[in-house]
Coordinates of C-alpha atoms in Angstrom, one line a residue:
Chain A
X15 CA 126.5 98.0 73.7
X16 CA 126.1 100.9 76.2
X17 CA 126.4 100.0 79.9
X18 CA 125.5 102.0 83.0
X19 CA 127.1 101.2 86.4
X20 CA 125.6 103.0 89.3
X21 CA 127.9 103.3 92.3
X22 CA 130.5 103.4 89.5
X23 CA 133.1 105.1 91.7
X24 CA 132.7 102.5 94.5
X25 CA 135.0 99.6 95.1
X26 CA 132.8 97.0 93.2
X27 CA 131.8 99.5 90.6
X28 CA 135.4 100.4 89.6
X29 CA 136.5 96.9 89.7
X30 CA 133.5 95.8 87.5
X31 CA 134.2 98.6 85.1
X32 CA 137.8 97.7 84.7
X33 CA 137.0 94.0 84.2
X34 CA 134.4 94.8 81.6
X35 CA 136.7 97.2 79.7
X36 CA 139.4 94.5 79.6
X37 CA 136.9 92.0 78.5
X38 CA 135.6 94.3 75.7
X39 CA 132.3 92.6 75.4
X40 CA 129.2 91.8 77.3
X41 CA 126.6 89.2 76.4
X42 CA 128.3 88.7 73.0
X43 CA 128.3 92.4 72.1
X44 CA 131.2 94.8 72.0
X45 CA 131.1 97.4 74.7
X46 CA 131.0 100.8 73.0
X47 CA 130.1 103.1 75.9
X48 CA 130.2 102.9 79.7
X49 CA 128.6 105.4 82.0
X50 CA 130.0 105.4 85.6
X51 CA 127.5 107.2 87.8
X52 CA 128.2 108.0 91.4
X53 CA 127.9 110.8 93.9
X54 CA 131.7 111.4 93.4
X55 CA 133.7 111.0 90.2
X56 CA 135.2 107.6 89.6
X57 CA 138.3 106.7 87.6
X58 CA 137.7 106.7 83.8
X59 CA 140.8 104.5 83.4
X60 CA 141.8 106.9 80.5
X61 CA 139.5 104.8 78.3
X62 CA 137.5 106.7 75.7
X63 CA 134.5 104.4 76.1
X64 CA 134.0 105.6 79.7
X65 CA 131.9 108.6 80.6
X66 CA 132.0 109.6 84.3
X67 CA 128.8 111.2 85.6
X68 CA 128.3 112.6 89.1
X69 CA 125.1 113.4 90.8
X70 CA 122.4 112.3 93.3
X71 CA 121.0 109.0 92.0
X72 CA 117.7 109.8 93.8
X73 CA 117.3 112.8 91.4
X74 CA 115.4 111.7 88.3
X75 CA 117.2 114.1 86.0
X76 CA 120.5 112.6 87.0
X77 CA 119.2 109.1 86.0
X78 CA 117.7 110.5 82.8
X79 CA 121.1 111.9 81.9
X80 CA 122.7 108.5 82.5
X81 CA 120.2 106.2 80.8
X82 CA 118.9 106.4 77.2
X83 CA 117.4 103.9 74.8
X84 CA 120.9 102.7 73.8
X85 CA 121.6 101.7 77.4
X86 CA 121.2 97.9 77.1
X87 CA 122.8 96.8 80.5
X88 CA 122.5 98.4 83.9
X89 CA 124.4 97.3 87.0
X90 CA 122.8 99.0 89.9
X91 CA 125.4 98.9 92.7
X92 CA 124.8 102.3 94.4
X93 CA 123.6 101.8 98.0
X94 CA 123.8 103.1 101.5
X95 CA 125.4 100.3 103.5
X96 CA 123.8 98.5 106.4
X97 CA 125.3 100.4 109.4
X98 CA 124.6 103.7 107.8
X99 CA 121.1 102.9 106.7
X100 CA 120.4 101.9 110.3
X101 CA 121.9 105.2 111.6
X102 CA 120.2 107.4 109.0
X103 CA 116.8 106.0 108.1
X104 CA 115.8 108.7 105.6
X105 CA 119.0 108.4 103.7
X106 CA 118.7 104.7 103.4
X107 CA 115.1 104.9 102.2
X108 CA 116.1 107.6 99.6
X109 CA 119.0 105.8 98.1
X110 CA 118.2 102.1 98.6
X111 CA 114.5 102.3 97.9
X112 CA 113.5 105.6 96.1
X113 CA 116.5 105.7 93.8
X114 CA 116.1 102.0 92.9
X115 CA 112.5 102.6 92.0
X116 CA 113.3 105.8 90.1
X117 CA 115.9 103.9 88.0
X118 CA 113.2 101.3 87.1
X119 CA 110.7 104.2 86.3
X120 CA 113.2 105.9 84.0
X121 CA 113.7 102.6 82.2
X122 CA 110.0 102.1 82.0
X123 CA 109.4 105.6 80.5
X124 CA 112.1 104.8 77.8
X125 CA 110.3 101.6 76.9
X126 CA 113.2 99.6 75.6
X127 CA 113.3 97.1 78.6
X128 CA 117.1 97.0 79.2
X129 CA 118.7 94.3 81.2
X130 CA 118.9 95.6 84.8
X131 CA 120.9 93.9 87.5
X132 CA 120.3 94.8 91.2
X133 CA 122.5 93.5 94.0
X134 CA 120.9 92.4 97.2
X135 CA 122.2 91.0 100.4
X136 CA 122.2 88.4 103.2
X137 CA 120.5 91.1 105.2
X138 CA 117.1 90.4 103.6
X139 CA 117.0 87.3 105.8
X140 CA 116.6 87.4 109.6
X141 CA 114.7 86.1 112.6
X142 CA 114.5 82.4 113.1
X143 CA 116.4 80.8 110.2
X144 CA 117.3 77.3 109.2
X145 CA 121.0 76.4 109.4
X146 CA 121.0 76.6 105.6
X147 CA 118.6 79.1 104.0
X148 CA 116.8 77.7 101.0
X149 CA 115.4 79.5 97.9
X150 CA 111.9 79.3 99.4
X151 CA 112.8 80.6 102.9
X152 CA 110.8 83.7 103.8
X153 CA 112.5 87.0 104.1
X154 CA 112.3 88.7 107.5
X155 CA 114.9 91.5 107.5
X156 CA 115.9 92.8 110.9
X157 CA 117.6 96.0 109.6
X158 CA 116.4 98.9 107.6
X159 CA 119.1 98.1 105.0
X160 CA 117.7 94.5 104.6
X161 CA 114.1 95.9 104.4
X162 CA 115.1 98.3 101.7
X163 CA 116.9 95.7 99.7
X164 CA 114.0 93.3 100.0
X165 CA 111.7 96.0 98.7
X166 CA 114.0 96.7 95.8
X167 CA 114.0 93.0 94.9
X168 CA 110.1 93.0 94.9
X169 CA 110.0 96.1 92.7
X170 CA 112.5 94.8 90.2
X171 CA 110.7 91.5 90.0
X172 CA 107.4 93.2 89.3
X173 CA 108.8 95.6 86.8
X174 CA 110.5 92.6 85.1
X175 CA 107.3 90.5 85.1
X176 CA 105.4 93.4 83.5
X177 CA 108.1 93.7 80.8
X178 CA 109.3 97.2 81.8
X179 CA 112.8 95.9 82.3
X180 CA 114.6 92.6 81.9
X181 CA 115.6 92.3 85.5
X182 CA 117.6 90.1 87.7
X183 CA 118.7 90.3 91.3
X184 CA 121.9 88.7 92.8
X185 CA 121.9 88.3 96.5
X186 CA 125.5 88.8 97.4
X187 CA 127.2 87.1 100.4
X188 CA 129.3 89.4 102.5
X189 CA 132.3 90.5 100.4
X190 CA 135.6 89.7 101.9
X191 CA 138.5 90.6 101.6
X192 CA 137.7 94.2 100.5
X193 CA 140.8 96.4 100.0
X194 CA 141.0 100.0 101.3
X195 CA 139.5 101.4 104.5
X196 CA 136.8 100.3 106.9
X197 CA 133.3 101.5 105.9
X198 CA 130.0 101.9 107.7
X199 CA 128.7 98.4 106.8
X200 CA 128.0 96.3 109.9
X201 CA 130.1 93.6 108.2
X202 CA 133.1 95.9 107.6
X203 CA 135.1 93.9 110.2
X204 CA 134.8 90.8 107.9
X205 CA 137.4 92.4 105.7
X206 CA 139.1 94.4 108.5
X207 CA 140.2 91.5 110.6
X208 CA 142.1 90.2 107.6
X209 CA 143.2 93.3 105.8
X210 CA 144.5 95.4 108.7
X211 CA 146.7 92.6 110.2
X212 CA 148.2 92.0 106.7
X213 CA 149.0 95.7 106.6
X214 CA 150.7 95.5 110.0
X215 CA 147.8 97.4 111.6
X216 CA 145.6 96.4 114.5
X217 CA 142.0 95.3 113.9
X218 CA 138.9 94.9 116.1
X219 CA 136.8 91.8 115.9
X220 CA 133.4 93.0 117.2
X221 CA 131.5 89.6 117.2
X222 CA 131.7 86.2 118.8
X223 CA 134.2 83.9 117.1
X224 CA 131.5 81.3 116.5
X225 CA 129.5 83.8 114.4
X226 CA 129.1 82.2 111.0
X227 CA 129.4 84.4 107.9
X228 CA 128.6 83.7 104.2
X229 CA 131.4 85.1 102.2
X230 CA 132.4 85.8 98.6
X231 CA 135.7 87.3 97.3
X232 CA 135.6 90.5 95.3
X233 CA 137.0 88.6 92.3
X234 CA 134.2 86.0 92.4
X235 CA 131.6 88.8 93.0
X236 CA 132.7 90.6 89.8
X237 CA 132.6 87.4 87.7
X238 CA 129.1 86.7 89.2
X239 CA 127.8 90.1 88.3
X240 CA 128.9 89.7 84.7
X241 CA 127.6 86.1 84.5
X242 CA 124.3 87.3 86.2
X243 CA 123.8 90.0 83.6
X244 CA 124.3 87.5 80.8
X245 CA 121.7 84.9 82.1
X246 CA 118.9 84.5 79.6
X247 CA 115.6 85.7 81.0
X248 CA 113.9 82.5 80.2
X249 CA 116.2 80.6 82.6
X250 CA 115.1 82.8 85.5
X251 CA 111.4 81.9 85.0
X252 CA 109.3 83.8 87.5
X253 CA 112.2 84.0 90.1
X254 CA 114.6 86.7 89.0
X255 CA 116.2 86.7 92.4
X256 CA 119.2 84.4 92.8
X257 CA 121.2 83.6 95.9
X258 CA 124.9 83.6 95.0
X259 CA 127.3 80.8 96.1
X260 CA 129.4 81.6 99.1
X261 CA 131.8 80.2 101.7
X262 CA 130.2 79.4 105.1
X263 CA 133.0 80.3 107.5
X264 CA 133.0 81.2 111.2
X265 CA 135.0 84.2 112.4
X266 CA 137.3 81.8 114.2
X267 CA 137.8 79.9 111.0
X268 CA 138.6 83.1 109.1
X269 CA 141.2 83.9 111.7
X270 CA 142.6 80.3 111.4
X271 CA 142.9 80.9 107.6
X272 CA 144.8 84.1 108.3
X273 CA 147.1 82.2 110.6
X274 CA 147.7 79.6 107.9
X275 CA 148.5 82.3 105.3
X276 CA 150.3 85.0 107.3
X277 CA 151.3 83.4 110.6
X278 CA 150.8 84.1 114.3
X279 CA 152.2 87.6 114.0
X280 CA 149.2 88.7 111.9
X281 CA 146.6 87.0 114.1
X282 CA 148.1 88.7 117.2
X283 CA 147.0 92.1 115.7
X284 CA 143.3 91.2 116.1
X285 CA 141.7 92.6 119.3
X286 CA 138.5 90.9 120.4
X287 CA 136.1 93.6 121.5
X288 CA 132.4 92.8 121.1
X289 CA 130.0 95.4 119.8
X290 CA 126.3 94.7 120.5
X291 CA 125.0 96.9 117.7
X292 CA 127.1 95.1 115.1
X293 CA 126.4 91.6 116.7
X294 CA 122.7 92.3 116.5
X295 CA 122.7 93.1 112.8
X296 CA 125.3 90.6 111.6
X297 CA 123.8 87.9 113.9
X298 CA 120.5 88.2 112.1
X299 CA 122.0 87.2 108.8
X300 CA 122.2 83.6 107.5
X301 CA 125.5 81.8 107.9
X302 CA 124.8 79.8 104.8
X303 CA 122.3 79.3 102.0
X304 CA 121.7 76.7 99.4
X305 CA 123.7 77.8 96.3
X306 CA 122.3 75.0 94.0
X307 CA 120.2 77.2 91.7
X308 CA 123.0 79.8 91.3
X309 CA 125.4 77.0 90.4
X310 CA 122.9 75.6 87.8
X311 CA 122.8 79.1 86.3
X312 CA 126.6 79.1 86.0
X313 CA 127.4 81.4 89.0
X314 CA 130.4 80.4 91.1
X315 CA 131.9 81.1 94.5
X316 CA 135.3 80.5 96.1
X317 CA 137.0 77.3 97.1
X318 CA 138.6 78.1 100.5
X319 CA 138.9 81.2 102.6
X320 CA 142.7 80.8 102.7
X321 CA 142.7 80.9 98.9
X322 CA 140.7 84.1 99.1
X323 CA 143.3 85.7 101.4
X324 CA 146.1 84.6 99.1
X325 CA 144.3 86.1 96.1
X326 CA 143.8 89.4 98.1
X327 CA 147.6 89.5 98.9
X328 CA 148.5 88.8 95.2
X329 CA 146.0 91.4 94.1
X330 CA 147.4 94.1 96.4
X331 CA 150.9 93.4 95.1
X332 CA 149.8 93.7 91.5
Chain B
X7 CA 90.4 106.1 122.4
X8 CA 90.5 107.7 119.0
X9 CA 90.5 105.3 116.0
X10 CA 91.2 105.9 112.3
X11 CA 89.8 103.5 109.6
X12 CA 91.2 104.1 106.1
X13 CA 88.9 102.8 103.4
X14 CA 86.3 103.7 105.9
X15 CA 83.5 103.9 103.3
X16 CA 84.3 100.5 101.9
X17 CA 82.6 97.2 102.7
X18 CA 85.0 96.0 105.4
X19 CA 85.6 99.6 106.7
X20 CA 81.9 100.3 107.2
X21 CA 81.3 96.9 108.8
X22 CA 84.3 97.3 111.1
X23 CA 83.2 100.8 112.1
X24 CA 79.7 99.6 113.0
X25 CA 81.0 96.6 115.0
X26 CA 83.4 98.8 116.9
X27 CA 80.7 101.4 117.7
X28 CA 78.4 98.6 118.9
X29 CA 81.2 97.2 121.0
X30 CA 82.1 100.6 122.5
X31 CA 85.6 99.8 123.4
X32 CA 88.9 98.6 121.9
X33 CA 91.8 97.1 123.7
X34 CA 90.0 97.8 127.0
X35 CA 89.5 101.5 126.4
X36 CA 86.3 103.3 125.5
X37 CA 86.0 104.5 121.9
X38 CA 85.6 108.3 122.0
X39 CA 86.2 109.3 118.4
X40 CA 86.3 107.4 115.1
X41 CA 87.6 108.9 111.8
X42 CA 86.3 107.2 108.7
X43 CA 88.6 108.3 105.9
X44 CA 87.9 107.4 102.3
X45 CA 87.8 108.9 98.8
X46 CA 84.1 109.0 99.1
X47 CA 82.0 109.8 102.2
X48 CA 81.0 106.7 104.3
X49 CA 78.0 106.4 106.5
X50 CA 78.5 108.0 109.9
X51 CA 75.7 105.8 111.4
X52 CA 74.3 108.9 113.0
X53 CA 76.8 108.4 115.8
X54 CA 78.4 111.5 117.3
X55 CA 81.7 109.7 117.8
X56 CA 82.1 109.3 114.0
X57 CA 83.8 111.9 111.8
X58 CA 83.7 111.3 108.1
X59 CA 86.7 112.6 106.2
X60 CA 87.1 112.4 102.4
X61 CA 90.2 112.9 100.4
X62 CA 93.1 111.3 98.5
X63 CA 94.9 109.0 101.0
X64 CA 98.1 109.5 98.9
X65 CA 98.0 113.2 99.8
X66 CA 100.0 113.8 103.0
X67 CA 97.8 116.7 104.2
X68 CA 94.7 114.4 104.1
X69 CA 96.5 111.9 106.4
X70 CA 97.7 114.7 108.6
X71 CA 94.0 115.8 109.0
X72 CA 93.0 112.3 109.9
X73 CA 95.7 111.4 112.4
X74 CA 96.9 113.2 115.5
X75 CA 98.7 112.3 118.7
X76 CA 95.4 111.1 120.2
X77 CA 94.9 108.6 117.4
X78 CA 95.8 105.3 119.2
X79 CA 94.6 102.7 116.7
X80 CA 94.7 102.8 112.9
X81 CA 93.1 100.2 110.7
X82 CA 94.5 100.7 107.2
X83 CA 92.1 99.1 104.8
X84 CA 92.2 101.5 101.9
X85 CA 93.6 99.7 98.8
X86 CA 93.3 99.3 95.0
X87 CA 92.2 95.7 94.4
X88 CA 94.1 93.1 92.5
X89 CA 92.5 93.4 89.1
X90 CA 92.6 97.1 89.1
X91 CA 96.2 97.3 90.3
X92 CA 97.1 95.0 87.4
X93 CA 95.3 97.2 84.9
X94 CA 96.5 100.5 86.3
X95 CA 100.0 100.1 87.6
X96 CA 100.6 103.7 88.7
X97 CA 97.3 103.9 90.6
X98 CA 98.2 100.7 92.5
X99 CA 101.6 101.9 93.3
X100 CA 100.3 105.3 94.5
X101 CA 97.6 103.9 96.8
X102 CA 98.9 100.4 97.8
X103 CA 102.5 101.5 98.3
X104 CA 102.9 105.3 98.5
X105 CA 99.9 106.0 100.7
X106 CA 100.8 103.1 103.0
X107 CA 104.3 104.6 103.4
X108 CA 102.9 108.1 103.9
X109 CA 100.6 106.8 106.6
X110 CA 103.6 105.4 108.4
X111 CA 105.6 108.6 107.9
X112 CA 102.8 110.7 109.3
X113 CA 102.7 108.5 112.4
X114 CA 106.5 108.7 112.7
X115 CA 106.5 112.5 112.5
X116 CA 103.9 112.6 115.3
X117 CA 106.1 110.4 117.4
X118 CA 103.5 108.6 119.6
X119 CA 103.8 105.1 118.0
X120 CA 100.1 104.3 117.6
X121 CA 99.0 100.7 116.9
X122 CA 98.7 100.4 113.1
X123 CA 97.1 97.4 111.5
X124 CA 97.7 96.8 107.8
X125 CA 95.7 94.1 105.8
X126 CA 97.6 92.0 103.3
X127 CA 96.6 89.2 101.1
X128 CA 97.1 85.7 99.7
X129 CA 98.4 87.5 96.7
X130 CA 101.8 88.1 98.3
X131 CA 102.5 84.4 97.6
X132 CA 103.0 83.0 94.1
X133 CA 105.1 80.8 91.9
X134 CA 105.9 77.2 92.9
X135 CA 104.1 76.8 96.3
X136 CA 103.7 73.9 98.7
X137 CA 100.2 72.5 99.1
X138 CA 100.0 74.2 102.4
X139 CA 101.9 77.5 102.7
X140 CA 103.9 77.8 106.0
X141 CA 104.9 80.9 107.9
X142 CA 108.4 80.6 106.6
X143 CA 107.4 80.2 102.9
X144 CA 109.0 82.9 100.8
X145 CA 106.9 85.5 99.1
X146 CA 107.0 85.5 95.3
X147 CA 104.0 87.7 94.2
X148 CA 102.9 87.3 90.6
X149 CA 100.8 90.4 90.5
X150 CA 101.4 94.1 91.1
X151 CA 98.9 94.1 93.8
X152 CA 100.7 91.2 95.6
X153 CA 104.0 93.0 95.1
X154 CA 102.6 96.3 96.6
X155 CA 101.1 94.4 99.6
X156 CA 104.4 92.6 100.2
X157 CA 106.3 95.9 100.2
X158 CA 103.8 97.5 102.6
X159 CA 104.3 94.5 104.9
X160 CA 108.1 95.1 104.8
X161 CA 107.7 98.8 105.5
X162 CA 105.3 98.3 108.4
X163 CA 107.6 95.7 109.9
X164 CA 110.6 98.0 109.8
X165 CA 108.7 101.0 111.0
X166 CA 107.5 98.8 113.8
X167 CA 111.0 97.4 114.6
X168 CA 112.3 100.9 114.8
X169 CA 109.5 101.9 117.2
X170 CA 107.9 104.5 114.8
X171 CA 104.6 102.6 115.1
X172 CA 103.3 99.5 117.0
X173 CA 102.5 97.6 113.8
X174 CA 100.9 94.4 112.8
X175 CA 99.8 92.9 109.4
X176 CA 97.0 90.4 108.9
X177 CA 97.2 88.5 105.7
X178 CA 93.6 88.0 104.8
X179 CA 92.2 85.0 102.9
X180 CA 89.8 85.9 100.0
X181 CA 86.7 87.3 101.6
X182 CA 83.5 85.5 100.7
X183 CA 80.6 86.0 100.6
X184 CA 80.8 89.8 100.1
X185 CA 77.4 91.5 99.7
X186 CA 76.8 94.1 97.0
X187 CA 78.1 94.3 93.5
X188 CA 81.1 92.6 91.8
X189 CA 84.3 94.6 92.0
X190 CA 87.6 94.8 90.1
X191 CA 89.3 92.2 92.3
X192 CA 90.4 89.1 90.4
X193 CA 88.7 87.2 93.2
X194 CA 85.4 89.0 92.8
X195 CA 83.8 85.8 91.4
X196 CA 84.4 84.0 94.8
X197 CA 81.5 86.0 96.1
X198 CA 79.6 86.4 92.8
X199 CA 79.0 82.7 92.2
X200 CA 77.2 82.5 95.6
X201 CA 75.6 86.0 95.9
X202 CA 74.2 86.4 92.4
X203 CA 72.4 83.0 92.3
X204 CA 71.0 83.6 95.8
X205 CA 69.6 86.9 94.4
X206 CA 68.1 85.1 91.4
X207 CA 70.7 86.5 89.0
X208 CA 73.2 84.7 86.7
X209 CA 76.9 84.5 87.6
X210 CA 80.0 83.6 85.7
X211 CA 82.6 81.2 87.1
X212 CA 85.8 82.2 85.3
X213 CA 88.1 79.6 86.7
X214 CA 88.5 75.8 86.7
X215 CA 86.3 74.0 89.3
X216 CA 89.4 72.4 90.9
X217 CA 90.9 75.8 91.7
X218 CA 91.4 75.9 95.4
X219 CA 90.7 79.1 97.3
X220 CA 91.5 80.1 100.9
X221 CA 88.4 81.8 102.2
X222 CA 87.2 83.9 105.2
X223 CA 83.7 85.2 105.8
X224 CA 83.2 89.0 106.3
X225 CA 82.1 88.4 109.9
X226 CA 85.2 86.4 110.8
X227 CA 87.4 89.0 109.0
X228 CA 86.0 91.8 111.1
X229 CA 86.5 89.8 114.4
X230 CA 90.0 89.1 113.3
X231 CA 90.8 92.7 112.6
X232 CA 89.7 93.7 116.1
X233 CA 91.5 90.8 117.7
X234 CA 94.6 91.6 115.6
X235 CA 94.7 95.2 116.8
X236 CA 94.4 94.0 120.4
X237 CA 97.4 91.6 120.2
X238 CA 100.2 92.7 122.5
X239 CA 103.3 93.6 120.6
X240 CA 105.4 91.3 122.7
X241 CA 103.4 88.3 121.4
X242 CA 104.3 89.2 117.8
X243 CA 108.1 89.2 118.5
X244 CA 110.0 90.0 115.3
X245 CA 107.2 88.7 113.1
X246 CA 104.4 91.3 113.0
X247 CA 102.9 89.6 109.9
X248 CA 100.2 86.9 110.7
X249 CA 98.5 84.6 108.2
X250 CA 94.8 84.5 109.2
X251 CA 92.9 81.2 109.4
X252 CA 90.8 80.3 106.4
X253 CA 88.8 77.6 104.8
X254 CA 90.5 75.7 101.9
X255 CA 87.7 75.1 99.4
X256 CA 87.7 74.3 95.7
X257 CA 85.3 76.2 93.5
X258 CA 83.4 73.0 92.9
X259 CA 83.1 72.5 96.7
X260 CA 81.8 76.1 97.0
X261 CA 79.2 75.3 94.4
X262 CA 78.3 72.1 96.3
X263 CA 77.8 74.1 99.4
X264 CA 75.5 76.5 97.5
X265 CA 73.5 73.4 96.3
X266 CA 73.3 72.2 99.9
X267 CA 72.0 75.5 101.2
X268 CA 69.9 76.9 98.3
X269 CA 69.3 73.9 96.0
X270 CA 69.8 73.0 92.4
X271 CA 67.9 76.1 91.1
X272 CA 70.6 78.4 92.5
X273 CA 73.4 76.3 91.1
X274 CA 71.8 76.4 87.7
X275 CA 72.4 80.1 87.6
X276 CA 76.2 79.7 87.4
X277 CA 77.7 79.8 83.9
X278 CA 81.2 78.3 83.5
X279 CA 83.2 80.6 81.3
X280 CA 86.9 80.6 81.8
X281 CA 88.9 83.9 81.8
X282 CA 92.6 83.4 81.4
X283 CA 93.5 86.8 83.0
X284 CA 91.6 85.9 86.2
X285 CA 92.9 82.3 86.2
X286 CA 96.5 83.5 86.0
X287 CA 96.2 85.8 89.0
X288 CA 94.0 83.6 91.2
X289 CA 95.9 80.5 90.2
X290 CA 99.1 82.0 91.6
X291 CA 97.6 82.3 95.1
X292 CA 97.9 79.6 97.7
X293 CA 94.9 77.3 98.3
X294 CA 95.8 76.9 102.0
X295 CA 98.3 78.0 104.5
X296 CA 99.1 76.9 108.0
X297 CA 96.9 78.9 110.5
X298 CA 98.6 77.6 113.6
X299 CA 100.3 80.8 114.7
X300 CA 97.2 82.9 114.1
X301 CA 95.2 80.4 116.2
X302 CA 97.7 80.6 119.0
X303 CA 97.3 84.4 118.9
X304 CA 93.5 84.0 119.3
X305 CA 92.5 84.6 115.7
X306 CA 89.8 82.4 114.2
X307 CA 88.3 81.4 110.9
X308 CA 85.1 79.7 109.9
X309 CA 83.8 76.1 110.3
X310 CA 82.3 75.2 106.9
X311 CA 81.5 77.1 103.8
X312 CA 77.9 76.1 103.9
X313 CA 77.7 77.9 107.3
X314 CA 79.3 80.9 105.7
X315 CA 76.5 80.9 103.1
X316 CA 73.8 80.6 105.7
X317 CA 75.3 83.5 107.7
X318 CA 75.4 85.6 104.5
X319 CA 71.7 84.8 103.9
X320 CA 70.8 85.6 107.6
X321 CA 72.8 88.8 107.4
X322 CA 71.1 90.0 104.2
X323 CA 67.6 89.4 105.8
X324 CA 68.6 91.4 108.9

């Protein structure tokens, strides 16, 4: 099986690649080739199955180089994150919308209907929301990122319905704890307020402590991407979009979990400094949704946020 | 005030133009210029305020010719109808999605944030639906037309949120009774089974008699378009998409209304001949939705379907 991962040099892309290479198979078939496409070159892990491709994913020829009729599974992770898509409207439209559509078009032209997995986001929801979002709750995105992701969901669903691809969309909770540096996502702090204090650095918490987030650990996200790609089309029916399980945790509860795991010293490194721009975007997202359907499809989340922090620490040591 | 109507040669476009010209004003301002843009030339009603423009609405230069900084109100009615968008995927994407986006882009480039009204459709809903669709019921379109309309809604909402346009979307029920000839809409029969028998012609009813439709008369649709354009932005809040009031009527009830108005002779001209392709599309649409918000915004529907038929007959005589 030949696999394409877009955003293949990114945090999730690299982690997914490594996990798949270790696993050796996907959907019961041996992985023979893996293309990691990104705007910068990703790590090929010294593995002969990996081909690193660099280029602009909104350029059709780049996608045509990355996909052929042997490409049976595509994980489309490339995206402009929420804060950046809000700051640069055209860039968000080009990558989050146009490139996603182009990817579907290239598959359609090839005609072999590969499995295509898009990732979407809590940001497709917004406005007046119930405490727990249900599968049939309307989307009302209050950011350009959320709008672009919602459009990509609709496109994938229709291309899938028409048989151009065998598509599925996983709506990801906010991923925490991400390793590395802060990024331009409005939710970047959701990792920063844990990661930086653990590294002995100061972190800013830009939202009210009562703000409720819907979180998923990187490890569980990777397992869900793989399980999501392996779901039989029939099980998805006419709803290829699935809300992934998450943990509903307030920012104060996240900080309490940090205290439990790393002590008062770590918590003292967090500065509370509210940022209206971030509060407006993050505050429009749901703090929880009903994960029942995802769980029925075999997709799983995390147990407690303290466990997520402990797993992050263990992972960084390894 | 300068007005643009796209699809200005179409049935609704021409009717809206005539109504606005008779009215003389929109949103409290005198109508000084009206551009009717379509792929074919529409009637200019011999009115000096009207300028007829023809061209491909997916061509940016055509839109740039039709819109300038004096254009304060845009009714975007141009569309590829449901049956045709299902038969010709690329054409539907180009007109229903790309042209709608282009129209928003041309407005954004001009920078004067005109009022822009998009029309959407029952077809944005689909899949498992409650008996009465609510404002917060999720969209799950089961046709390419519905997908493209849902995407245009999302685009307009985000362009509006960002202040590029002052946008609003009216989701129209199925319009019945349309005058003229059958068209490629899957719902064409919803006018045909009334219109053709009244004209002494035979008509085919392609769906089960229990199929429930959500209907609006042409007259009420035109009044709603005008009232919708005149709604203050503040009243729409962060939800510029409004579900218009309609009549929830089964096909059998429509035929009973025809019997009431025009007698057994008319009803005898209807042939029942089910068409799976049409049933699949029309059957995925809601038979009713909650019109409460629209009514609060001053948008109105019809009283009874028999009255709608009588108004159609009176209109044809006039």
